[in-house]
Amino acid sequence: MNRMKCLYLIAFAICASVLGFNCAVAGELADEDGSRLWLRGDKYNGAEVLFRGSMTPSIEIALSELRGGWRGGPVRLELKKGGGKESFRIFSDKNGIKITSAGDAGLLYGAYHLLRMQNTGADMSNIDVSEMPAFDLRILNHWDNPDGSIERGYAGHSLWRWDELPGVVAPRYREYARANASVGINGAVLNNVNASPTILTKDNLVKVKAIADELRPYGVKTYISVNFASPMVVGCLPTADPLDKGVGRWWKDKVDEIYGLIPDFGGFLVKANSEGQPGPCDYGRTHAEGANMLAAALARHGGIVMWRAFVYSASDSDRAKQASLEFQPLDGEFAPNVIVQIKNGPIDFQPREPYSPLFTSLEHTPTMVEMQLTQEYLGFSNHLAYLAPLWKEFFDFVPPSSLKGIAGVANTGDDVNWCGHHFGQSNWYAFGRMAWDPGLTSGEVAEEWLKQTFCSDSAFVTPVKGMMLDSREAVVDYMMPLGLHHIFAWGHHYGPEPWCEVPGARHDWLPSYYHRADKQGIGFDRSVTGSNAVSQYPDSLCRLYGDVSTCPEEYLLWFHHVPWGHKMRSGRTLWDELCHRYDHGVSEARRFQCVWDMAEPYVDSRRFRDVQSKLRIQSRDAVWWKDACLQYFATFSGMPISYGIERPVHDLDDMMKFKLDITNEECPESGFNK
Amino acid sequence: MNRMKCLYLIAFAICASVLGFNCAVAGELADEDGSRLWLRGDKYNGAEVLFRGSMTPSIEIALSELRGGWRGGPVRLELKKGGGKESFRIFSDKNGIKITSAGDAGLLYGAYHLLRMQNTGADMSNIDVSEMPAFDLRILNHWDNPDGSIERGYAGHSLWRWDELPGVVAPRYREYARANASVGINGAVLNNVNASPTILTKDNLVKVKAIADELRPYGVKTYISVNFASPMVVGCLPTADPLDKGVGRWWKDKVDEIYGLIPDFGGFLVKANSEGQPGPCDYGRTHAEGANMLAAALARHGGIVMWRAFVYSASDSDRAKQASLEFQPLDGEFAPNVIVQIKNGPIDFQPREPYSPLFTSLEHTPTMVEMQLTQEYLGFSNHLAYLAPLWKEFFDFVPPSSLKGIAGVANTGDDVNWCGHHFGQSNWYAFGRMAWDPGLTSGEVAEEWLKQTFCSDSAFVTPVKGMMLDSREAVVDYMMPLGLHHIFAWGHHYGPEPWCEVPGARHDWLPSYYHRADKQGIGFDRSVTGSNAVSQYPDSLCRLYGDVSTCPEEYLLWFHHVPWGHKMRSGRTLWDELCHRYDHGVSEARRFQCVWDMAEPYVDSRRFRDVQSKLRIQSRDAVWWKDACLQYFATFSGMPISYGIERPVHDLDDMMKFKLDITNEECPESGFNK
């Protein structure tokens, strides 16, 4: 199969080479380090770009970008009443092209849009485009710590150099803001949701202000994560009880202090009573009471609270139900400027999850979805996994119109190429583009990104886009197909440890809690006869998911404990199907290598080799995953690994002994096998 | 291809399981450690076995073996004049079965032969078999050092426990002798050809005698390797000049001393003036003069000198020509009890070499061939490589009748299973069987060995035999196809280092000396316009090999420097053919895994897992070889690795930096990738 696809690609490449290509001739491309992201347009400086009216920093940027990058006729920018301040229209009249918006941010977005059209080869004749963002809140969440480390960050250290700030303001802050603006991201939470209370000290707020000043001209609002116990740690109060008047006053004063420094400050992101973080429940108060207290302090300034629903007490038998159990009863009790921020799935950023049922059950509470760009569970910055298809899959169930906003846990760091993996940039790009317009297809966004980042020749774009579109499903297949989830290694979430046992550990932090493999079968019974998590979904889905005969196979082992001999739609038994899925994942990873190797003439040598090297790691890791999971599960199924697939090359005993020497803040240099 | 073959095997296995099998039912086989080799016949003790005449220790063994293992009717042994003392006849008459021979060794070999026939399911009705060995000398060469290490030994330490001897005589010496006798090996050189002179001290000769006493009843003669400088080191003489009278006298006295201890001592094996060893050339004498001096000392006792032709001075431009250049002029000058021992190929035990031209050019000198059982260049004891096909290939060019004997560099050590890899035992077995009867096919010998070592069910034997028969060619393909040779790592010969450069090293110890890759092509030009090594072969072969258009492709790069674009018989270019050969080697290694995994029901769990684990290492190593060689050679060919094959998973830079932390006396536990 793998080889057949490669042969197809070869035929494709031969055709392409006959047709010639427009952007690269082998040997002529200068090395690039990836630092320019998708903003590689040559400086041009010949464009006639006009604006009449009162200048703002954002409009100045819009003019400068167009003057530097636009290669067409005259462009006029115009502020015009009506419509959202971020929306814009681009159209051509007899004098050239005109961009109009009710706000300077809209003009800026319009400028980037025009340049994108040009750089992706869009039809520019009789242009008339009107764009408005689908979500008001399009925010990156940085899990960056004060010491410069990034939780689940795999692209080096934090972009924010707290030790230098506010004295030294690194040029990268503006480059970061520019990249965000170019794809429509309008907010950044600077620090980790596992928040250090010290972010609220005066010294640190001055640093936050310095960053905010850099982001503002690009339309990017600054937010911070706060620790609910801050009044005690920073304010020396005896309690953080949200109903305590002193606590409320402390927060009000602190918020006032922040707005004194940052007049357009966005608000707070809060992880409370989750994984050991303090919160209102410590005082017998509800999440709503905690959130509303903060919301009151922020409301006077127009700030918001993004209150995370990522909670799971050890009390219930099914972690997947916890968020709903805790938040559903609070529906309607949150203040208007509180938005409950919910991870896309009920567990935790797995390669595939069904959507979190909270999205459909909270009817009187503003919600936003939290996606993950950093590939905590998808191979870190070693594996190519284009995530737009995952997000699109989510939107198939949760319509964007039902959400107030979208948050993405950032995959950026101080690596030269920002994201560790050059293709990691595509997730940053796609997040912004989809947050603006979730109606875009994954393929459209991939194509935009590829053309701007590498080369617009279709002989390059078509196969590489195909690889991107298939990449997330490949990861699912070689890591945890058919609804398997969270069988990752303890300590890091890079490799497989379905066998993991840690004495005294919370049961729901162990893979066996999720895969439940035994002699009979595998999977987590969440049907009505099991944990009944299915009941949290609307009736139609509850019935669909709850019945093993109708449950989509991609969720099968998420919702059911299924006998090894269960007949799958392919005609194979569950065990054989599992074998073939893992094997298919490996084949896909190898096919991606073939696709990329054939792209060599279209890519500069440095980035070509960087990506090639990562794809090799990915292929090796895929084999490791397959060998580990299949051999481990075979100890339960008692069946040989299907002889039709490639045999394991690693011994289970060796793999169980092997510990990858990494923390959750590093990407292992060579993956497994070294 | 790989998968298609697996599918074929699956069909085969299904058929086999329908038919049932005779020797194993899954789950019922007791674990075995491999220590019993192919001698696993159940103790029976019911057989009626008779011998009349004067008893000898060898006949006692023959009787005991038959009484313990024979499950048929009465067997009579009889000494009978006529024929060789090792030959025998087995036939049935009205009183049962009779074994006759002119010597007790012949009766012993006959007993083992009868048991082998029984245990391999031969037709025993109207049995009438006459056997005589093809070679008088069927000798194992142990490269064991006095400190217990074994040069190029990958199965633990030496069998000989010099520190315990002569006081403690380990039972393993007899087990070793028994295994040899069972396949007809009749000699053992106990110590390394890089010989310590100390083997000739009185203390050590007493130890040699103790071992010789254990081997003798099994018909195994004892030999030792001697250091040509022994008279100086052990005898304190001022010279070792073979024409010096004192030197001659010293050797004569020493030989007399040996025969005083070991009356049937076999003789000496000598590595002289080779790789730094002392020899007659140090004194301006020829190899013949050196050998003849030793031969004179031994002749009176019936001893022989095996004088190795493995020499290569740094003087000529082609190492492959050296042995012939040095020995050809001496043809006819050696004493009658000197045998020149020549490695099968002109370089050094490569996975494939043409035969050494000395075999056809020495017309007046007795010669013997030195084969290698220990897999110095074939994956140590990690890779499955059944070597009978290599030896058969040699006999296609050098008829056994032209040789006085055959030596095999042993692959034994003190590992429980003797050879490290269970399938390594097959090479020990096959060496003995082929030394007795080189007319046996590789398949016949493999089948004999499999039936005795594992299981005689054809559902097991047929596919596993197929794997064995294909295994050496697979190693050639993934290591050095098309006549490539000696591109091994410096220091050990396990992995690839075609790039190896060691400052100041002898040029002919470096891979680049052998592969000669450059922008134009690859291979060593040994044609008449090159080193002219072809001229050392008989005219017909000289013409065949010397012309790039007629040279067999398996020797192509041995004899020619061939342009990358050269059209091969497959229609591919040389470069593409090289890619496909390496890839095919990897596919074969993976296919072997599939064959073996399907053999699980027929093999005890311990040995099954041992072999399975080794095959996994082999597959990983095969990928390492392919990735290293193709990527390195691609730097010369300037062409991409053929897109039709699986892409590399390792980066050349990483591989070039990687050093496998082993010496030439260890087998790396996990191969590469760990």
Coordinates of N, CA and C in Angstrom, one line a residue, chain B residues 273-373:
Chain B
N273 N 54.2 -13.7 9.3 CA 54.4 -12.5 8.4 C 53.0 -12.1 7.9
S274 N 52.1 -11.9 8.8 CA 50.8 -11.5 8.4 C 50.2 -10.6 9.5
E275 N 49.8 -9.4 9.2 CA 49.2 -8.5 10.2 C 50.1 -8.4 11.4
G276 N 51.4 -8.3 11.2 CA 52.3 -8.0 12.3 C 52.8 -9.2 13.0
Q277 N 52.4 -10.4 12.6 CA 52.9 -11.6 13.3 C 54.4 -11.9 12.7
P278 N 55.2 -12.4 13.6 CA 56.6 -12.8 13.1 C 56.5 -13.9 12.1
G279 N 57.6 -14.1 11.4 CA 57.7 -15.2 10.4 C 59.0 -15.2 9.8
P280 N 59.2 -16.2 8.9 CA 60.5 -16.4 8.3 C 61.0 -15.2 7.4
C281 N 60.1 -14.4 6.9 CA 60.5 -13.3 6.1 C 61.2 -12.3 6.9
D282 N 61.0 -12.3 8.2 CA 61.8 -11.4 9.1 C 63.3 -11.6 8.9
Y283 N 63.6 -12.8 8.5 CA 65.0 -13.2 8.3 C 65.4 -13.4 6.9
G284 N 64.6 -12.9 6.0 CA 64.9 -13.0 4.6 C 64.6 -14.4 4.1
R285 N 63.9 -15.2 4.8 CA 63.5 -16.6 4.3 C 62.1 -16.5 3.8
T286 N 61.8 -17.6 3.0 CA 60.5 -17.7 2.4 C 59.5 -18.4 3.3
H287 N 58.3 -18.2 3.0 CA 57.2 -19.0 3.7 C 57.6 -20.5 3.7
A288 N 58.0 -20.9 2.5 CA 58.3 -22.3 2.4 C 59.4 -22.8 3.4
E289 N 60.5 -21.9 3.4 CA 61.6 -22.3 4.3 C 61.1 -22.3 5.8
G290 N 60.2 -21.4 6.1 CA 59.7 -21.4 7.5 C 58.9 -22.6 7.8
A291 N 58.0 -22.9 6.8 CA 57.0 -24.0 7.0 C 57.8 -25.3 7.0
N292 N 58.7 -25.5 6.2 CA 59.4 -26.7 6.0 C 60.2 -27.1 7.3
M293 N 60.8 -26.0 7.9 CA 61.5 -26.3 9.1 C 60.6 -26.9 10.2
L294 N 59.4 -26.3 10.4 CA 58.5 -26.9 11.3 C 58.0 -28.3 10.9
A295 N 57.8 -28.4 9.6 CA 57.3 -29.7 9.1 C 58.3 -30.8 9.4
A296 N 59.6 -30.5 9.3 CA 60.7 -31.5 9.6 C 60.6 -32.0 11.0
A297 N 60.3 -31.0 11.9 CA 60.2 -31.4 13.3 C 59.0 -32.3 13.6
L298 N 57.9 -32.1 12.8 CA 56.7 -32.8 13.0 C 56.6 -34.1 12.3
A299 N 57.3 -34.2 11.1 CA 57.2 -35.3 10.2 C 57.4 -36.7 10.9
R300 N 58.4 -36.7 11.8 CA 58.8 -38.0 12.4 C 57.6 -38.6 13.2
H301 N 56.7 -37.7 13.6 CA 55.6 -38.1 14.5 C 54.3 -38.2 13.7
G302 N 54.4 -37.9 12.4 CA 53.2 -37.9 11.6 C 52.4 -36.6 11.7
G303 N 53.0 -35.6 12.2 CA 52.3 -34.3 12.4 C 52.3 -33.5 11.1
I304 N 51.5 -32.5 11.0 CA 51.4 -31.6 9.9 C 51.6 -30.2 10.2
V305 N 51.9 -29.4 9.2 CA 51.9 -27.9 9.4 C 50.8 -27.4 8.5
M306 N 49.9 -26.6 9.0 CA 48.9 -25.8 8.2 C 49.4 -24.4 8.2
W307 N 49.9 -24.0 7.1 CA 50.6 -22.7 6.9 C 49.6 -21.8 6.2
R308 N 49.2 -20.7 6.9 CA 48.2 -19.8 6.3 C 48.7 -18.9 5.2
A309 N 47.9 -18.8 4.2 CA 48.3 -17.9 3.1 C 47.7 -16.5 3.2
F310 N 47.1 -16.2 4.4 CA 46.5 -14.9 4.6 C 47.5 -13.9 4.9
V311 N 48.1 -13.4 3.8 CA 49.1 -12.4 3.9 C 48.8 -11.2 3.0
Y312 N 49.1 -10.1 3.3 CA 49.0 -9.0 2.4 C 49.9 -7.8 2.9
S313 N 51.0 -7.7 2.2 CA 51.9 -6.6 2.5 C 51.3 -5.3 2.0
A314 N 51.8 -4.2 2.4 CA 51.3 -2.9 2.0 C 51.9 -2.5 0.7
S315 N 52.6 -3.4 0.1 CA 53.4 -3.0 -1.1 C 52.7 -2.9 -2.4
D316 N 51.7 -3.8 -2.6 CA 51.0 -3.8 -3.9 C 49.8 -2.9 -3.8
S317 N 49.3 -2.5 -5.0 CA 48.2 -1.6 -5.0 C 46.9 -2.4 -4.8
D318 N 46.9 -3.7 -4.8 CA 45.6 -4.4 -4.6 C 45.8 -5.5 -3.6
R319 N 45.2 -5.4 -2.4 CA 45.4 -6.4 -1.4 C 44.9 -7.8 -1.9
A320 N 43.9 -7.8 -2.8 CA 43.3 -9.0 -3.2 C 44.4 -9.9 -4.0
K321 N 45.4 -9.2 -4.5 CA 46.4 -10.0 -5.2 C 47.6 -10.5 -4.4
Q322 N 47.7 -10.1 -3.1 CA 48.9 -10.3 -2.3 C 49.2 -11.8 -2.1
A323 N 48.2 -12.5 -1.6 CA 48.4 -13.9 -1.3 C 49.0 -14.6 -2.5
S324 N 48.5 -14.4 -3.6 CA 49.0 -15.1 -4.8 C 50.4 -14.6 -5.2
L325 N 50.6 -13.3 -5.1 CA 51.9 -12.8 -5.4 C 53.0 -13.4 -4.5
E326 N 52.7 -13.6 -3.2 CA 53.7 -14.2 -2.3 C 53.8 -15.7 -2.4
F327 N 52.7 -16.4 -2.6 CA 52.7 -17.8 -2.5 C 52.9 -18.5 -3.9
Q328 N 52.5 -17.9 -4.9 CA 52.6 -18.5 -6.2 C 54.0 -18.9 -6.6
P329 N 55.0 -18.0 -6.3 CA 56.3 -18.4 -6.7 C 56.9 -19.6 -5.9
L330 N 56.2 -19.9 -4.7 CA 56.7 -21.0 -3.9 C 56.1 -22.3 -4.2
D331 N 55.2 -22.3 -5.2 CA 54.5 -23.5 -5.6 C 55.5 -24.7 -5.8
G332 N 55.3 -25.8 -5.1 CA 56.2 -27.0 -5.2 C 57.3 -27.0 -4.3
E333 N 57.5 -25.9 -3.5 CA 58.7 -25.8 -2.6 C 58.3 -26.3 -1.2
F334 N 57.1 -26.6 -0.9 CA 56.7 -27.0 0.5 C 56.9 -28.4 0.7
A335 N 57.3 -28.8 1.9 CA 57.4 -30.2 2.3 C 56.1 -30.9 2.2
P336 N 56.1 -32.3 2.1 CA 54.9 -33.0 1.9 C 53.9 -32.9 3.0
N337 N 54.4 -32.7 4.2 CA 53.4 -32.5 5.3 C 53.1 -31.1 5.7
V338 N 53.3 -30.2 4.7 CA 52.8 -28.8 4.9 C 51.6 -28.7 4.0
I339 N 50.6 -28.1 4.5 CA 49.4 -27.8 3.8 C 49.2 -26.3 3.8
V340 N 49.1 -25.7 2.7 CA 48.8 -24.2 2.7 C 47.3 -24.0 2.9
Q341 N 47.0 -23.2 4.0 CA 45.6 -23.0 4.3 C 45.2 -21.6 3.8
I342 N 44.2 -21.6 2.9 CA 43.8 -20.4 2.2 C 42.4 -20.0 2.5
K343 N 42.2 -18.8 2.9 CA 40.8 -18.4 3.1 C 40.0 -18.5 1.8
N344 N 38.7 -18.7 1.9 CA 38.0 -19.0 0.7 C 38.0 -17.9 -0.3
G345 N 38.1 -16.6 0.1 CA 38.2 -15.5 -0.8 C 39.5 -14.8 -0.6
P346 N 39.8 -13.9 -1.6 CA 41.1 -13.2 -1.6 C 41.3 -12.1 -0.6
I347 N 40.1 -11.7 0.0 CA 40.3 -10.6 1.0 C 40.1 -11.2 2.4
D348 N 38.9 -11.3 2.9 CA 38.8 -11.7 4.3 C 37.3 -12.0 4.7
F349 N 36.8 -13.2 4.4 CA 35.6 -13.6 4.9 C 34.4 -12.6 4.7
Q350 N 34.4 -12.0 3.6 CA 33.3 -11.1 3.3 C 32.0 -11.8 3.1
P351 N 30.8 -11.2 3.2 CA 29.6 -11.9 2.9 C 29.6 -12.5 1.5
R352 N 30.2 -11.9 0.5 CA 30.5 -12.6 -0.7 C 31.8 -12.2 -1.3
E353 N 32.6 -13.1 -1.7 CA 33.8 -12.9 -2.4 C 33.9 -13.9 -3.6
P354 N 34.6 -13.5 -4.7 CA 35.0 -14.6 -5.6 C 36.0 -15.5 -4.8
Y355 N 36.3 -16.7 -5.3 CA 37.2 -17.6 -4.7 C 38.6 -17.0 -4.8
S356 N 39.5 -17.4 -3.9 CA 40.8 -17.0 -3.9 C 41.5 -17.6 -5.1
P357 N 42.2 -16.9 -6.0 CA 42.8 -17.5 -7.2 C 44.0 -18.5 -6.8
L358 N 44.5 -18.4 -5.6 CA 45.5 -19.3 -5.2 C 45.1 -20.8 -5.3
F359 N 43.8 -21.0 -5.1 CA 43.3 -22.4 -5.2 C 43.5 -23.0 -6.6
T360 N 43.4 -22.2 -7.6 CA 43.6 -22.7 -8.9 C 45.0 -22.5 -9.4
S361 N 45.8 -21.7 -8.8 CA 47.1 -21.4 -9.3 C 48.2 -22.3 -8.6
L362 N 48.0 -22.7 -7.4 CA 48.9 -23.6 -6.7 C 48.7 -25.0 -7.2
E363 N 49.6 -25.5 -8.1 CA 49.3 -26.8 -8.7 C 50.1 -27.9 -8.0
H364 N 51.2 -27.5 -7.3 CA 52.1 -28.6 -6.8 C 52.2 -28.4 -5.2
T365 N 51.2 -27.9 -4.7 CA 51.2 -27.7 -3.2 C 49.9 -28.1 -2.6
P366 N 49.9 -29.0 -1.6 CA 48.6 -29.4 -1.0 C 48.0 -28.1 -0.3
T367 N 46.7 -28.0 -0.5 CA 46.0 -26.8 0.0 C 44.8 -27.3 0.8
M368 N 44.4 -26.4 1.7 CA 43.1 -26.6 2.4 C 42.4 -25.2 2.4
V369 N 41.1 -25.3 2.5 CA 40.4 -24.0 2.6 C 40.0 -23.7 4.0
E370 N 40.1 -22.4 4.3 CA 39.7 -21.9 5.6 C 38.4 -21.1 5.5
M371 N 37.3 -21.7 6.0 CA 36.0 -21.0 6.0 C 35.8 -20.3 7.4
Q372 N 34.9 -19.5 7.5 CA 34.6 -18.9 8.8 C 33.2 -19.2 9.2
L373 N 33.1 -19.8 10.4 CA 31.8 -20.0 11.0 C 31.3 -18.8 11.8

